[in-house]
Short mmCIF file of C-alpha atoms in Angstrom, two decimals:
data_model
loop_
_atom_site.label_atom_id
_atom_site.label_comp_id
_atom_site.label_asym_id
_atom_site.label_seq_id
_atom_site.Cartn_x
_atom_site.Cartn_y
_atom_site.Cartn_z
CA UNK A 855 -4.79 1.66 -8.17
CA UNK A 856 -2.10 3.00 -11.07
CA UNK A 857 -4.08 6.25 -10.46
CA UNK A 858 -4.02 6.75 -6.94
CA UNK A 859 -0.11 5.80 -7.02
CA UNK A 860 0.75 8.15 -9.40
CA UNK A 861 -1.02 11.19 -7.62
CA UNK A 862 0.66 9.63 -4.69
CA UNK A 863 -2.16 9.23 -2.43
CA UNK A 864 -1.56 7.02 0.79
CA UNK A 865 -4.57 5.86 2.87
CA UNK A 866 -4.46 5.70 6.71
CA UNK A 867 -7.51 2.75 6.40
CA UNK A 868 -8.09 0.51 3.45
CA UNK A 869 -11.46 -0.77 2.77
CA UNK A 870 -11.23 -4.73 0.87
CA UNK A 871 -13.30 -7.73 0.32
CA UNK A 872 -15.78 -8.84 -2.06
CA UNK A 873 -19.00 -6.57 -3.43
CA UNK A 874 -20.26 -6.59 0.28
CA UNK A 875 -17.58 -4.80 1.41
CA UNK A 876 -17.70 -2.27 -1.74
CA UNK A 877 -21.46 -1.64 -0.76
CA UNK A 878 -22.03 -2.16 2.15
CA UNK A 879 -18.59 -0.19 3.94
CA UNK A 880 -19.19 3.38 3.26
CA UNK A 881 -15.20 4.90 3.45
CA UNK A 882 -17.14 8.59 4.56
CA UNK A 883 -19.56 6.62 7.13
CA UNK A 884 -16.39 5.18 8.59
CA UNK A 885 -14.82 8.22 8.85
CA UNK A 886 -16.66 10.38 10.17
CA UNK A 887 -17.09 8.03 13.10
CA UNK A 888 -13.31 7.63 13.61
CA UNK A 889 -12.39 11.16 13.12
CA UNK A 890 -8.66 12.01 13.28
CA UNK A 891 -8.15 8.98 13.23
CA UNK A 892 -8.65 9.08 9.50
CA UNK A 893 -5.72 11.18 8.89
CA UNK A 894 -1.92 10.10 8.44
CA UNK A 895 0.40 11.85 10.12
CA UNK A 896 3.13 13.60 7.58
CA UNK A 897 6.06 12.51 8.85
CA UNK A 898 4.73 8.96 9.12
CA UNK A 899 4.52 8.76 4.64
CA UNK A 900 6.53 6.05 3.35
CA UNK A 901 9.27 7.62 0.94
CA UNK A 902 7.32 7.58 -2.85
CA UNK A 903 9.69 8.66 -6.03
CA UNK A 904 6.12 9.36 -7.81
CA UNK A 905 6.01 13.12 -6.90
CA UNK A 906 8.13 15.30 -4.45
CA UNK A 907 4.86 16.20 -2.21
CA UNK A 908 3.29 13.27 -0.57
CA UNK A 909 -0.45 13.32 0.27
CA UNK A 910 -2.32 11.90 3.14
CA UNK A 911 -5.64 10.98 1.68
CA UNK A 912 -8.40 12.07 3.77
CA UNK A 913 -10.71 10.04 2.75
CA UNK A 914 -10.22 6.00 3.71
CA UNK A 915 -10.25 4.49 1.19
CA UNK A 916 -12.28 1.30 -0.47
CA UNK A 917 -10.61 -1.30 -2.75
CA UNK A 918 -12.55 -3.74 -2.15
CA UNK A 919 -12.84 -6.61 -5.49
CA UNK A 920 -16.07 -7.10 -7.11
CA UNK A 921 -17.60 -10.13 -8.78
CA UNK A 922 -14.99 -12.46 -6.75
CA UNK A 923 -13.39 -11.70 -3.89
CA UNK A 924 -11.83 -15.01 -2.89
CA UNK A 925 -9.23 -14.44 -0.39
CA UNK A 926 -6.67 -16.10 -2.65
CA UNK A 927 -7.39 -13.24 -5.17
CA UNK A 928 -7.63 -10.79 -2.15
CA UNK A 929 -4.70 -11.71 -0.62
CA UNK A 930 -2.32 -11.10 -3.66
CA UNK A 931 -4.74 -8.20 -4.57
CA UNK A 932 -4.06 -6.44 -1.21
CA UNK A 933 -0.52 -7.46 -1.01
CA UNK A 934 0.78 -7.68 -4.47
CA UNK A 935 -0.94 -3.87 -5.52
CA UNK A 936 -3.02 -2.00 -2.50
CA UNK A 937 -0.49 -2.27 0.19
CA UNK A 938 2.59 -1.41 -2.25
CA UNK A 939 0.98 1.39 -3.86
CA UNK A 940 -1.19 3.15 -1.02
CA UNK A 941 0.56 2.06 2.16
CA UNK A 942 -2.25 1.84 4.43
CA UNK A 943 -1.76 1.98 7.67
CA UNK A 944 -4.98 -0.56 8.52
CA UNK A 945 -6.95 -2.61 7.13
CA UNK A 946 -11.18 -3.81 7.35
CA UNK A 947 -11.19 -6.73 5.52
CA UNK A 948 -14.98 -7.78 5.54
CA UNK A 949 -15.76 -11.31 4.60
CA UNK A 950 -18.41 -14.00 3.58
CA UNK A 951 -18.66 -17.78 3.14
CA UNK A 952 -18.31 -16.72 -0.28
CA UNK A 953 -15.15 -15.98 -0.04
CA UNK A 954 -13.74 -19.38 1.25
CA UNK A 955 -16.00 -21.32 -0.89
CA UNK A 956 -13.33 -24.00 -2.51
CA UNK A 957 -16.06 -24.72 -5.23
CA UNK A 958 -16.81 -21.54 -5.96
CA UNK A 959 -15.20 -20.46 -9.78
CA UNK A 960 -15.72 -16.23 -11.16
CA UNK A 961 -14.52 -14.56 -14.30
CA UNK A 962 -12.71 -12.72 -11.79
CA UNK A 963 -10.68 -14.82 -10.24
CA UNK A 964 -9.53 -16.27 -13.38
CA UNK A 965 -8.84 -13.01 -14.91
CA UNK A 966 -6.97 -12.07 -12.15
CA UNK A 967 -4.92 -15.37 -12.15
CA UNK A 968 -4.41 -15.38 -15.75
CA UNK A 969 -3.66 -11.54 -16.55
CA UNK A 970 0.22 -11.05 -17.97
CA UNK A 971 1.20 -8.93 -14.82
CA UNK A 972 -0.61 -11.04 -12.21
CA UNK A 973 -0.01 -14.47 -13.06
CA UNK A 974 2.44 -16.56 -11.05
CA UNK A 975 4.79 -19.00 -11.78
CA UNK A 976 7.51 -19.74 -14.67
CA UNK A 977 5.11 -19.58 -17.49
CA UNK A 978 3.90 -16.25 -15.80
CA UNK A 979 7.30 -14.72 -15.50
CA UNK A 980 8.61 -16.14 -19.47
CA UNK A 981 4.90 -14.50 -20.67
CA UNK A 982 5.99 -11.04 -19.14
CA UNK A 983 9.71 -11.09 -20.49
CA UNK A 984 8.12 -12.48 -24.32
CA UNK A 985 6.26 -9.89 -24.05
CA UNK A 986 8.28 -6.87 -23.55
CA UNK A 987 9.86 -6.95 -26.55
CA UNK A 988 8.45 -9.52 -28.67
CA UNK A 989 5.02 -7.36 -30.09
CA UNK A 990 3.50 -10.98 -30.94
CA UNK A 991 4.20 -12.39 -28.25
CA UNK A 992 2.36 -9.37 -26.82
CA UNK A 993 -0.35 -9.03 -29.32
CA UNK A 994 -1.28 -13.06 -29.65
CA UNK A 995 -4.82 -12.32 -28.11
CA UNK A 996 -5.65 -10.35 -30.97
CA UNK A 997 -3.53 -12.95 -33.58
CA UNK A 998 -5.96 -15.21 -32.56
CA UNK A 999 -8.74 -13.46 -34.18
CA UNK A 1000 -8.16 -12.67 -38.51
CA UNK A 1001 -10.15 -9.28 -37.82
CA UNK A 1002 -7.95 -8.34 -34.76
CA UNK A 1003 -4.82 -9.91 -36.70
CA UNK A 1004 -5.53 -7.36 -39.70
CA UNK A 1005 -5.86 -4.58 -36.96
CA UNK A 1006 -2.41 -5.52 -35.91
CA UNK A 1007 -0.61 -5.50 -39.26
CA UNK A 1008 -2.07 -2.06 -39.73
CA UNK A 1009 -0.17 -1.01 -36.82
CA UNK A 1010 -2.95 -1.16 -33.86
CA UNK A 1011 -1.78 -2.44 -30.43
CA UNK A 1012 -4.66 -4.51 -29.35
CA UNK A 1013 -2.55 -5.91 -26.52
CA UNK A 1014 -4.98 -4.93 -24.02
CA UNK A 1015 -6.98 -7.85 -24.89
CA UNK A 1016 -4.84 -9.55 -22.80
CA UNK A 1017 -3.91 -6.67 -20.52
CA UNK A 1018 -0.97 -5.99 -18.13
CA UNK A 1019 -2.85 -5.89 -14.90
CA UNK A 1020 -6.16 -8.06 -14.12
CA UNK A 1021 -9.17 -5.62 -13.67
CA UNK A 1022 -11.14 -6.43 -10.68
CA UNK A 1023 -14.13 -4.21 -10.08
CA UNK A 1024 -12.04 -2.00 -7.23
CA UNK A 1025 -12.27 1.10 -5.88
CA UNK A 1026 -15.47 2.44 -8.48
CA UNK A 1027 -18.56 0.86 -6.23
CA UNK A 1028 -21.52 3.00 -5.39
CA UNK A 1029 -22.98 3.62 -1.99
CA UNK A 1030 -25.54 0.56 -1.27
CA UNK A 1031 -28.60 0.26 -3.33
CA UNK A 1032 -31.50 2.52 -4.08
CA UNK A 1033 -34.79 1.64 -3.17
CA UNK A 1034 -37.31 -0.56 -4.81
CA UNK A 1035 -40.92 -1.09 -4.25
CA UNK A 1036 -41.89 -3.53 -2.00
CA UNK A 1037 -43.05 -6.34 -4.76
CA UNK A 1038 -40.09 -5.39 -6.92
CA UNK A 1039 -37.72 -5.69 -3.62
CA UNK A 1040 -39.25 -9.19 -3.02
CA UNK A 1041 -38.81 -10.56 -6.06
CA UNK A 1042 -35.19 -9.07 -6.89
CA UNK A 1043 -34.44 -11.29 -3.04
CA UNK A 1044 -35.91 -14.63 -4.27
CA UNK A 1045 -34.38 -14.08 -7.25
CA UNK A 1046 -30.89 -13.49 -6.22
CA UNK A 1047 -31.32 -16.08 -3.06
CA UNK A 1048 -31.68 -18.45 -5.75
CA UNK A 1049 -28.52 -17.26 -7.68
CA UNK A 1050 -26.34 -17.78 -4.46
CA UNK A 1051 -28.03 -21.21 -4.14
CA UNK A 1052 -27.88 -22.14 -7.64
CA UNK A 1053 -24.23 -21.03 -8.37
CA UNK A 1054 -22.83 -18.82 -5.76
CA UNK A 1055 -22.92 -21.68 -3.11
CA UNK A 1056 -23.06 -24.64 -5.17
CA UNK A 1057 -21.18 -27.20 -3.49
CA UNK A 1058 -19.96 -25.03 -0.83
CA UNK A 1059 -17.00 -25.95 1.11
CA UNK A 1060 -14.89 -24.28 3.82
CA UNK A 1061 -11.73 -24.27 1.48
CA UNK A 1062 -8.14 -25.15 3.31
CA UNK A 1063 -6.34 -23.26 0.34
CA UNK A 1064 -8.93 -20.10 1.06
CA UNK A 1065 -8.43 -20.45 5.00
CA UNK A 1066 -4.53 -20.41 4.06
CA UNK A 1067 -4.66 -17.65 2.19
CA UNK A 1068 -6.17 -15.65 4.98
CA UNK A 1069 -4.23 -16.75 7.45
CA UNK A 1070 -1.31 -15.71 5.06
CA UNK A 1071 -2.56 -12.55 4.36
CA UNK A 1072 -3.21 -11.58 8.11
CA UNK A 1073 0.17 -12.57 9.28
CA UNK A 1074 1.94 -10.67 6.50
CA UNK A 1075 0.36 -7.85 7.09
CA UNK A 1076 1.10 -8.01 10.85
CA UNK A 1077 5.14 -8.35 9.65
CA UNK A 1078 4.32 -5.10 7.78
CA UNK A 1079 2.95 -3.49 10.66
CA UNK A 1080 -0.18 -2.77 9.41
CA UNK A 1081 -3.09 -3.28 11.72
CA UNK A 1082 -6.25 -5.13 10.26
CA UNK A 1083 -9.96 -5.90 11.79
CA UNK A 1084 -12.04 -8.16 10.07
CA UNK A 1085 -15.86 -7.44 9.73
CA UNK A 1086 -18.11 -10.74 9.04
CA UNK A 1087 -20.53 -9.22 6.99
CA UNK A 1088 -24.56 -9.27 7.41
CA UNK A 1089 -26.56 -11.62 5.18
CA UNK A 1090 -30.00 -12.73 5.05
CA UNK A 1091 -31.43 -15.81 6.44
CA UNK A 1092 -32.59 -17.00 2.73
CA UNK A 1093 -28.53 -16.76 1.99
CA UNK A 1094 -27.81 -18.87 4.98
CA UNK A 1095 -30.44 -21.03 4.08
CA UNK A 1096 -28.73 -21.49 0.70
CA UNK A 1097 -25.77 -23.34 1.85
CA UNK A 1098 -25.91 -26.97 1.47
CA UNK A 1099 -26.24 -27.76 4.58
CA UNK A 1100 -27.88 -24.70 5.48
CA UNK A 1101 -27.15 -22.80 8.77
CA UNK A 1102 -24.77 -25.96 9.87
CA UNK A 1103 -22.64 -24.53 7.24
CA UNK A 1104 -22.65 -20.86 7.68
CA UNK A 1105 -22.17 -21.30 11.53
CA UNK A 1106 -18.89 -23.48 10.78
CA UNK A 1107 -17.46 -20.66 8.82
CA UNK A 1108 -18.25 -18.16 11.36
CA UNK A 1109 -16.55 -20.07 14.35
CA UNK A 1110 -13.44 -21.68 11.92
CA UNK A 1111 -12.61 -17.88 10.44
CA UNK A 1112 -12.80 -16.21 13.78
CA UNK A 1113 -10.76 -19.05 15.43
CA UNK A 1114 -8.06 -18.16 12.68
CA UNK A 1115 -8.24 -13.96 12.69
CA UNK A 1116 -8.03 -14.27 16.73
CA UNK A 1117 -4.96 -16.56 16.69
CA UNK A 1118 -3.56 -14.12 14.86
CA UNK A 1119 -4.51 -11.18 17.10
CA UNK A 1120 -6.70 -9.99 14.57
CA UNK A 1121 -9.90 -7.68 15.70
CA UNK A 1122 -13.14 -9.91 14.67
CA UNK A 1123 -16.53 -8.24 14.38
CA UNK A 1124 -19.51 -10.17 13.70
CA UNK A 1125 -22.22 -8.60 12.16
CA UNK A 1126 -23.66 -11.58 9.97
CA UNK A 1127 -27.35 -11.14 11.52
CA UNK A 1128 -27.15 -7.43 12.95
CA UNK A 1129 -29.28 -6.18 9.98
CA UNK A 1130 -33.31 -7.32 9.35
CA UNK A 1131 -33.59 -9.19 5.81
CA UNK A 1132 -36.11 -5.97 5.08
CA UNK A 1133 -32.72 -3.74 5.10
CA UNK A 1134 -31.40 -5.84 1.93
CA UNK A 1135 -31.42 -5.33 -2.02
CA UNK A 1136 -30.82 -8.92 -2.16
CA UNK A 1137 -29.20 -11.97 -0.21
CA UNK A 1138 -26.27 -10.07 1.05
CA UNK A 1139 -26.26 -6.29 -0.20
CA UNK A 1140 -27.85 -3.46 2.36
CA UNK A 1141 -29.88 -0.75 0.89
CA UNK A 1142 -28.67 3.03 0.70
CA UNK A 1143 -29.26 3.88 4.62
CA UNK A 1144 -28.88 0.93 5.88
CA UNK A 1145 -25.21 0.70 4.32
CA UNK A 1146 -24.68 4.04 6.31
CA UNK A 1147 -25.97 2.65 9.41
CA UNK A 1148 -24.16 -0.53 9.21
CA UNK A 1149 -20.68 1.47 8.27
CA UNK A 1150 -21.46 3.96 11.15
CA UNK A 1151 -21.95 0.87 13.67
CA UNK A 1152 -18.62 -1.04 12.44
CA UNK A 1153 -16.36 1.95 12.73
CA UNK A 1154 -17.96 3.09 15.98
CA UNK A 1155 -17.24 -0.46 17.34
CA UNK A 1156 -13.96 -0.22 16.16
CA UNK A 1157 -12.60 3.30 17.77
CA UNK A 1158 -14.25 1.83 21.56
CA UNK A 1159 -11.33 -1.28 20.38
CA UNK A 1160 -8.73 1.36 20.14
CA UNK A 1161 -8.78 2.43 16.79
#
C-alpha cells in the first residue's frame, strides 16, 4: 500500500476480504467485464501532495488480507490504509463465515492489532511517540534477544522486528490455483475440510463485534461516498458441513449478513453454492479457470445493477 501511494496510483474499484477474495476475484476478469467503467475520470482524483501527476490506475485493484480477514481487521485495514491511500471509488468486499467467526484467533489479526502503527488505544499512541525518538524504546524487540541486543550496540536497527505497519498478505495473491491430479485434488480437499473444521471453524459463532464492524465499515464508507457490493463467496458443501452445527449455521450467516448489507443499501450477491465442489483446490479456494469464470460472473452481475 506505501508503494502504490507513493507512485500515486488511485483505483476506481478495490478488491478486499480474506484469501477468497485474493483468489478467487480476478481484478483483470472484473474488468474486462465492466469496461470503462474501470477507469477514473481525471478530474474526479482526489488532490495527492505525493507527485504533481496523478494516475488513474487501470487496473482495479485487489487488497484483499490473507491468512485473516476478520472484518474487524478489514474494516480498519480498508479504512485506516486502502481508502486513504488509493481512494477508490467502490468497493467488492467478498465475505465468509470465516470472517465473523467470534472464536476464530490468526497470526494475522494479532499482528495487525499489535503492530506500532496499527495498534489502538493509549498504550498504542505512548508506543508510537516512545518510539520516535527513544531508539530503545524502538529497538526493545530485538533487546529482548542478547544476539539481536549485540546487533544493536553495533549500530544495526533491527526495529523492524516489531515493524511500523502490520503486514497482512495484501495486494501480492496469485490468480486461483493450478491444477492437481484427481487423487492429489481429493486428498488436498479432505485435508483442508478438516483444517476449517478442526481450527478454522472451531467453535464458530456469528460474532456481534464482527457484525459491528461491518456494519461500521459499510456505513462509513457510504459517508465517504464510496459505493460498495458485497459478494458472499462460494464454498464447498464439506466447508458448510464443517460448522458446528453444520448448514444451520452457514444459512444463519447468509440471511443475518445480507439483512445487515441491505439495510444499509448495500448491493448483496450470493454466490456461496454457484460453483461445483469439483471447481475447488480446497474447502473454499476455486481453481485457475474457475476463478476467471466466477470473477467474470460477479462483475457481469454487477454492471446489469448499474455499475
Amino acid at each position: 500500500m506505501d508503494q502504490l501511494q507513493a507512485q500515486n496510483v488511485r483505483s476506481s474499484i478495490t478488491i478486499v476480504g480474506s484469501s477468497m477474495s485474493g483468489r478467487d476475484l480476478v481484478p483483470s476478469e472484473v474488468a474486462r467485464a465492466l469496461g470503462d467503467t474501470s477507469k477514473i475520470a481525471p478530474d474526479t482524483l482526489p488532490p495527492n501532495t505525493a507527485t504533481e501527476a496523478q494516475t488513474a490506475d487501470p487496473f482495479i485493484k485487489n487488497v484483499s488480507v490473507g491468512g485473516g480477514g476478520q472484518t474487524t481487521v478489514v474494516e480498519r485495514w480498508l479504512l485506516e490504509e486502502v481508502v486513504p491511500r488509493i481512494h477508490p471509488q467502490r468497493i467488492i468486499w467478498g465475505v465468509s463465515t470465516l470472517d465473523f467467526n467470534s472464536a476464530r484467533r490468526e497470526s494475522t489479526i494479532d499482528r495487525y492489532n499489535n503492530a506500532r502503527q496499527t495498534r489502538v488505544g493509549a498504550l498504542g499512541d505512548a508506543d508510537q511517540s516512545l518510539a520516535s525518538f527513544s531508539a530503545l524504546a524502538k529497538n526493545r524487540a530485538a533487546l529482548r534477544d542478547p544476539y539481536g541486543m549485540l546487533k544493536v550496540l553495533t549500530g544495526a536497527d533491527l526495529s523492524t522486528r516489531l515493524p511500523n505497519r502490520s503486514q497482512p498478505r495484501a495486494a501480492s495473491f496469485d490468480l486461483g490455483y493450478k491444477p492437481l491430479p484427481p487423487a492429489k485434488l481429493k486428498k488436498m480437499q479432505l485435508r483442508e475440510i478438516a483444517y476449517a473444521r478442526d481450527v478454522q471453524l472451531r467453535g464458530y459463532s456469528l460474532g456481534r463485534e464482527e457484525l459491528d464492524a461491518f456494519r461500521r465499515t459499510l456505513r462509513r464508507l457510504k459517508a465517504l461516498k464510496t459505493e460498495a457490493a458485497v459478494v458472499l463467496m462460494p464454498v464447498t458443501q464439506g466447508y458448510i458441513d464443517a460448522h458446528p452445527h453444520g448448514a444451520r449455521d452457514f444459512n444463519e450467516w447468509r440471511t443475518r449478513v445480507t439483512a445487515v448489507a441491505e439495510s444499509e443499501g448495500v448491493v448483496v450477491l450470493d454466490r456461496t453454492r454457484s460453483m461445483p465442489d469439483t471447481a475447488f483446490r480446497d474447502a473454499e479456494h476455486l481453481l485457475v479457470p474457475q476463478a476467471r469464470d466466477f470473477s467474470l460472473e460477479v462483475a457481469t452481475e454487477l454492471k446489469r445493477q448499474g455499475w
